Tab-separated table of C-alpha atoms and ligand atoms in Angstrom:
chain	number	residue	atom	x	y	z
A	1	UNK	CA	73.799	165.086	255.097
A	2	UNK	CA	73.301	161.395	255.226
A	3	UNK	CA	75.845	159.578	257.367
A	4	UNK	CA	76.705	156.190	256.043
A	5	UNK	CA	77.468	153.327	258.321
A	6	UNK	CA	81.161	153.502	257.309
A	7	UNK	CA	81.363	157.296	258.049
A	8	UNK	CA	79.650	156.718	261.421
A	9	UNK	CA	82.154	154.016	262.376
A	10	UNK	CA	85.032	156.216	261.175
A	11	UNK	CA	83.776	159.184	263.207
A	12	UNK	CA	83.205	157.076	266.317
A	13	UNK	CA	86.722	155.676	266.042
A	14	UNK	CA	88.202	159.148	265.500
A	15	UNK	CA	86.357	160.519	268.574
A	16	UNK	CA	87.487	157.596	270.667
A	17	UNK	CA	91.069	158.063	269.479
A	18	UNK	CA	90.912	161.815	270.235
A	19	UNK	CA	89.465	161.147	273.707
A	20	UNK	CA	92.175	158.560	274.447
A	21	UNK	CA	94.760	161.092	273.149
A	22	UNK	CA	93.425	163.857	275.371
A	23	UNK	CA	93.220	161.498	278.371
A	24	UNK	CA	96.741	160.258	277.701
A	25	UNK	CA	97.925	163.842	277.504
A	26	UNK	CA	95.874	164.716	280.564
A	27	UNK	CA	97.362	161.793	282.431
A	28	UNK	CA	100.952	162.665	281.424
A	29	UNK	CA	100.327	166.304	282.225
A	30	UNK	CA	98.910	165.594	285.701
A	31	UNK	CA	101.490	162.930	286.426
A	32	UNK	CA	104.740	164.370	285.058
A	33	UNK	CA	104.278	168.022	284.176
A	34	UNK	CA	102.102	169.954	286.563
A	35	UNK	CA	103.693	168.533	289.781
A	36	UNK	CA	106.872	170.244	288.626
A	37	UNK	CA	105.289	173.609	287.711
A	38	UNK	CA	106.185	175.456	290.881
A	39	UNK	CA	104.320	178.695	291.460
A	40	UNK	CA	105.005	181.522	293.906
A	41	UNK	CA	101.839	182.910	295.543
A	42	UNK	CA	102.288	186.500	296.791
A	43	UNK	CA	100.188	188.293	299.321
A	44	UNK	CA	100.446	191.642	301.033
A	45	UNK	CA	99.331	191.592	304.633
A	46	UNK	CA	98.281	195.075	305.676
A	47	UNK	CA	97.434	195.495	309.301
A	48	UNK	CA	97.242	198.308	311.820
A	49	UNK	CA	99.125	196.192	314.396
A	50	UNK	CA	102.182	195.625	312.216
A	51	UNK	CA	104.927	197.917	313.568
A	52	UNK	CA	106.667	200.259	311.120
A	53	UNK	CA	109.940	198.398	311.681
A	54	UNK	CA	108.310	195.457	309.890
A	55	UNK	CA	107.058	197.341	306.832
A	56	UNK	CA	107.956	195.215	303.794
A	57	UNK	CA	109.163	192.327	306.028
A	58	UNK	CA	109.102	189.175	303.954
A	59	UNK	CA	107.692	185.937	305.377
A	60	UNK	CA	108.055	182.843	303.220
A	61	UNK	CA	105.832	179.819	303.904
A	62	UNK	CA	106.302	176.396	302.394
A	63	UNK	CA	104.333	173.289	303.253
A	64	UNK	CA	103.714	169.621	302.535
A	65	UNK	CA	106.871	168.621	300.694
A	66	UNK	CA	106.086	164.903	301.232
A	67	UNK	CA	109.647	163.948	300.346
A	68	UNK	CA	109.962	160.300	299.291
A	69	UNK	CA	106.617	160.113	297.498
A	70	UNK	CA	107.467	161.090	293.927
A	71	UNK	CA	109.426	164.015	295.327
A	72	UNK	CA	113.120	163.482	295.467
A	73	UNK	CA	116.053	165.318	297.086
A	74	UNK	CA	116.955	166.845	293.692
A	75	UNK	CA	113.456	168.402	293.604
A	76	UNK	CA	113.919	169.698	297.145
A	77	UNK	CA	117.287	171.157	296.240
A	78	UNK	CA	115.757	173.088	293.369
A	79	UNK	CA	112.998	174.324	295.659
A	80	UNK	CA	115.476	175.545	298.259
A	81	UNK	CA	117.406	177.531	295.623
A	82	UNK	CA	114.201	179.115	294.406
A	83	UNK	CA	113.125	180.007	297.944
A	84	UNK	CA	116.535	181.530	298.744
A	85	UNK	CA	116.248	183.733	295.692
A	86	UNK	CA	113.315	185.494	297.419
A	87	UNK	CA	115.712	186.623	300.207
A	88	UNK	CA	113.042	186.155	302.912
A	89	UNK	CA	113.307	187.638	306.353
A	90	UNK	CA	111.555	184.682	307.973
A	91	UNK	CA	110.937	181.112	306.725
A	92	UNK	CA	108.022	179.048	307.998
A	93	UNK	CA	107.398	175.388	307.319
A	94	UNK	CA	103.836	174.275	308.022
A	95	UNK	CA	104.274	170.468	308.219
A	96	UNK	CA	104.472	167.144	306.312
A	97	UNK	CA	108.169	167.030	305.521
A	98	UNK	CA	108.292	163.407	304.299
A	99	UNK	CA	105.392	161.274	303.176
A	100	UNK	CA	106.052	158.169	305.261
A	101	UNK	CA	108.514	158.564	308.105
A	102	UNK	CA	108.436	154.845	308.874
A	103	UNK	CA	109.705	153.789	305.437
A	104	UNK	CA	111.879	156.829	304.503
A	105	UNK	CA	115.636	156.350	304.824
A	106	UNK	CA	116.471	159.912	305.974
A	107	UNK	CA	119.789	160.354	304.063
A	108	UNK	CA	122.114	163.002	305.485
A	109	UNK	CA	121.703	165.000	302.276
A	110	UNK	CA	118.130	165.886	303.380
A	111	UNK	CA	119.616	167.917	306.251
A	112	UNK	CA	122.388	169.378	304.066
A	113	UNK	CA	119.764	170.761	301.707
A	114	UNK	CA	117.326	172.129	304.352
A	115	UNK	CA	120.331	173.734	306.141
A	116	UNK	CA	120.969	175.839	303.053
A	117	UNK	CA	117.717	177.745	303.456
A	118	UNK	CA	118.506	181.233	304.634
A	119	UNK	CA	116.329	183.771	306.463
A	120	UNK	CA	117.686	186.774	308.318
A	121	UNK	CA	115.280	186.332	311.291
A	122	UNK	CA	115.202	182.579	311.473
A	123	UNK	CA	113.429	179.414	310.320
A	124	UNK	CA	110.464	177.960	312.200
A	125	UNK	CA	108.240	174.915	311.764
A	126	UNK	CA	105.235	173.049	313.075
A	127	UNK	CA	104.220	169.359	312.942
A	128	UNK	CA	101.856	168.053	310.285
A	129	UNK	CA	99.888	164.750	310.442
A	130	UNK	CA	102.472	162.932	308.284
A	131	UNK	CA	105.285	164.067	310.597
A	132	UNK	CA	103.663	162.519	313.680
A	133	UNK	CA	102.358	159.522	311.698
A	134	UNK	CA	104.429	156.341	311.371
A	135	UNK	CA	106.500	157.168	314.487
A	136	UNK	CA	107.972	160.183	312.779
A	137	UNK	CA	107.758	162.645	315.662
A	138	UNK	CA	111.392	162.263	316.814
A	139	UNK	CA	112.874	161.539	313.436
A	140	UNK	CA	111.451	164.631	311.840
A	141	UNK	CA	112.334	166.794	314.878
A	142	UNK	CA	115.974	165.657	314.649
A	143	UNK	CA	116.114	166.510	310.948
A	144	UNK	CA	114.564	169.965	311.477
A	145	UNK	CA	116.781	170.763	314.490
A	146	UNK	CA	119.957	169.823	312.549
A	147	UNK	CA	118.725	171.898	309.642
A	148	UNK	CA	118.428	175.033	311.765
A	149	UNK	CA	114.647	175.116	312.161
A	150	UNK	CA	113.035	175.966	315.468
A	151	UNK	CA	109.860	174.022	316.438
A	152	UNK	CA	106.774	175.839	317.716
A	153	UNK	CA	104.674	173.156	319.370
A	154	UNK	CA	101.913	174.866	321.342
A	155	UNK	CA	104.199	177.843	321.983
A	156	UNK	CA	105.020	181.243	320.628
A	157	UNK	CA	108.051	183.481	320.206
A	158	UNK	CA	108.652	187.109	319.518
A	159	UNK	CA	110.174	188.180	316.212
A	160	UNK	CA	112.096	191.320	317.064
A	161	UNK	CA	113.435	194.175	315.044
A	162	UNK	CA	114.912	197.029	317.029
A	163	UNK	CA	112.423	197.882	319.758
A	164	UNK	CA	109.495	196.463	317.813
A	165	UNK	CA	108.216	192.897	317.674
A	166	UNK	CA	105.375	190.690	316.590
A	167	UNK	CA	104.186	187.279	317.868
A	168	UNK	CA	104.866	184.104	315.921
A	169	UNK	CA	102.925	181.124	317.278
A	170	UNK	CA	102.525	177.489	316.306
A	171	UNK	CA	100.161	174.760	317.484
A	172	UNK	CA	100.757	171.038	317.437
A	173	UNK	CA	99.131	168.968	314.668
A	174	UNK	CA	95.339	168.866	314.937
A	175	UNK	CA	94.862	165.256	313.831
A	176	UNK	CA	97.715	163.330	315.469
A	177	UNK	CA	99.208	165.790	317.955
A	178	UNK	CA	97.980	167.521	321.116
A	179	UNK	CA	96.975	171.004	319.927
A	180	UNK	CA	96.420	173.579	322.620
A	181	UNK	CA	95.827	177.124	321.393
A	182	UNK	CA	95.233	178.594	324.865
A	183	UNK	CA	98.625	177.366	326.020
A	184	UNK	CA	100.201	178.522	322.748
A	185	UNK	CA	99.052	182.113	323.296
A	186	UNK	CA	99.654	182.165	327.086
A	187	UNK	CA	101.497	185.379	328.056
A	188	UNK	CA	101.696	186.619	324.491
A	189	UNK	CA	101.615	190.423	324.398
A	190	UNK	CA	97.968	191.403	323.878
A	191	UNK	CA	98.496	194.269	321.471
A	192	UNK	CA	101.020	192.399	319.360
A	193	UNK	CA	100.359	191.437	315.739
A	194	UNK	CA	99.969	187.632	315.926
A	195	UNK	CA	100.752	185.186	313.200
A	196	UNK	CA	99.812	181.538	313.882
A	197	UNK	CA	100.920	178.408	312.080
A	198	UNK	CA	98.479	175.445	312.052
A	199	UNK	CA	98.808	172.479	309.686
A	200	UNK	CA	95.085	171.890	309.184
A	201	UNK	CA	93.159	174.960	307.929
A	202	UNK	CA	89.566	174.114	309.042
A	203	UNK	CA	90.255	174.804	312.725
A	204	UNK	CA	90.176	178.478	311.679
A	205	UNK	CA	86.429	178.166	312.259
A	206	UNK	CA	87.232	177.923	315.939
A	207	UNK	CA	90.510	179.848	316.102
A	208	UNK	CA	89.023	182.964	314.502
A	209	UNK	CA	87.581	183.724	317.924
A	210	UNK	CA	91.015	183.943	319.540
A	211	UNK	CA	93.411	186.919	319.538
A	212	UNK	CA	95.115	185.829	316.291
A	213	UNK	CA	95.421	188.056	313.192
A	214	UNK	CA	96.694	185.650	310.591
A	215	UNK	CA	96.634	181.840	310.401
A	216	UNK	CA	98.937	180.097	307.932
A	217	UNK	CA	98.066	176.527	306.960
A	218	UNK	CA	98.723	173.800	304.401
A	219	UNK	CA	97.471	170.199	304.505
A	220	UNK	CA	94.866	170.575	301.728
A	221	UNK	CA	97.294	170.231	298.803
A	222	UNK	CA	94.670	172.444	297.148
A	223	UNK	CA	92.796	169.206	296.481
A	224	UNK	CA	95.675	168.128	294.186
A	225	UNK	CA	93.181	167.587	291.293
A	226	UNK	CA	90.618	170.146	290.331
A	227	UNK	CA	87.963	169.342	287.716
A	228	UNK	CA	86.689	172.179	285.508
A	229	UNK	CA	83.141	173.243	286.470
A	230	UNK	CA	83.170	170.761	289.363
A	231	UNK	CA	85.999	171.867	291.672
A	232	UNK	CA	88.172	169.865	294.025
A	233	UNK	CA	88.046	166.154	293.569
A	234	UNK	CA	89.190	165.170	297.059
A	235	UNK	CA	90.173	167.265	300.050
A	236	UNK	CA	91.460	165.654	303.239
A	237	UNK	CA	89.669	165.824	306.603
A	238	UNK	CA	90.188	169.244	308.293
A	239	UNK	CA	90.757	170.849	304.885
A	240	UNK	CA	87.182	170.642	303.590
A	241	UNK	CA	86.064	174.205	304.322
A	242	UNK	CA	89.244	175.992	303.322
A	243	UNK	CA	91.264	174.580	300.439
A	244	UNK	CA	93.546	177.286	299.024
A	245	UNK	CA	94.216	180.938	299.081
A	246	UNK	CA	93.008	183.771	301.299
A	247	UNK	CA	89.915	183.590	303.482
A	248	UNK	CA	89.007	186.743	305.516
A	249	UNK	CA	86.944	185.505	308.498
A	250	UNK	CA	85.464	187.307	311.498
A	251	UNK	CA	87.145	189.885	313.842
A	252	UNK	CA	89.736	190.772	311.207
A	253	UNK	CA	91.099	187.176	311.294
A	254	UNK	CA	92.717	186.187	308.005
A	255	UNK	CA	93.426	182.619	306.923
A	256	UNK	CA	95.838	181.694	304.159
A	257	UNK	CA	96.001	178.100	302.877
A	258	UNK	CA	98.904	176.897	300.762
A	259	UNK	CA	98.434	174.220	298.088
A	260	UNK	CA	101.804	172.923	299.197
A	261	UNK	CA	104.704	171.432	297.296
A	262	UNK	CA	104.367	167.644	297.003
A	263	UNK	CA	101.642	165.055	296.592
A	264	UNK	CA	100.315	162.194	298.653
A	265	UNK	CA	98.292	159.036	297.910
A	266	UNK	CA	98.224	159.807	294.169
A	267	UNK	CA	101.183	161.453	292.434
A	268	UNK	CA	99.024	163.845	290.414
A	269	UNK	CA	98.268	167.533	290.283
A	270	UNK	CA	95.800	169.060	287.873
A	271	UNK	CA	94.819	172.707	287.793
A	272	UNK	CA	96.456	172.851	291.209
A	273	UNK	CA	100.153	173.724	290.766
A	274	UNK	CA	102.563	173.276	293.651
A	275	UNK	CA	103.398	176.520	295.362
A	276	UNK	CA	105.151	178.331	298.145
A	277	UNK	CA	103.866	181.647	299.509
A	278	UNK	CA	105.572	184.972	300.064
A	279	UNK	CA	103.802	187.368	302.390
A	280	UNK	CA	104.948	190.962	302.577
A	281	UNK	CA	103.947	192.729	305.753
A	282	UNK	CA	102.608	196.247	305.362
A	283	UNK	CA	102.378	198.590	308.323
A	284	UNK	CA	99.634	201.192	308.258
A	285	UNK	CA	100.984	202.999	311.339
B	1	LIG	FE1	100.323	167.035	303.369
């Protein structure tokens, strides 16, 4: 079929219009829709060291809320309600509470909302790079303390149930803190199942050689934007090897990376929905 000049121009204009339409939709979707499409990622963690008392114990992890950067307190309130519906036994926050501590106003409502999170065996947290950045170290600590969260900064604690327990550990932020895994694990019971919180996932390459069974991280935001057939557009330093999901490494060491809740730098998410994770412990004893 012969294409006339007029048909050619018409088709070119139609294709351009379609492309602009798709891009406009793509933009609106990435900017206004997907960042609000919260997902719950569920994993079973089966391990011979998990005591029977902790069979079906529910650990909820959330990360990287980046409050203040296109993530408001109303969003956080909805998130808290959703997380409480899971009725977790333990809640873990793996860093980056607000996007810019030096410009954020820290309204009292932030604490009121975080305080409402409920977990039978407590709420724990670690520092992320945005928490230490912009002189946020004390400000964020005050908010978390008042919200009922306990900080693990190069230290561990025992989560107890009857006569059984497991070790919960947390290291300081890798980029802007003073992380010290040796000190974190000092005097931890050797045979205990050990769950470690670290903001940046890539240190798993080193930490897999330590007596740790599970590392929970965030920081990557899952790349925020994923391009079909290409993959992650940008991943931050220390989240270039491990970006999202489950990575079984050496010596039975398992790394789980959360895509997190909020966004930073650019307020977009594409093929990378925000998420929190629910881990159910499974004893094989
Ligand atoms: Fe982050």
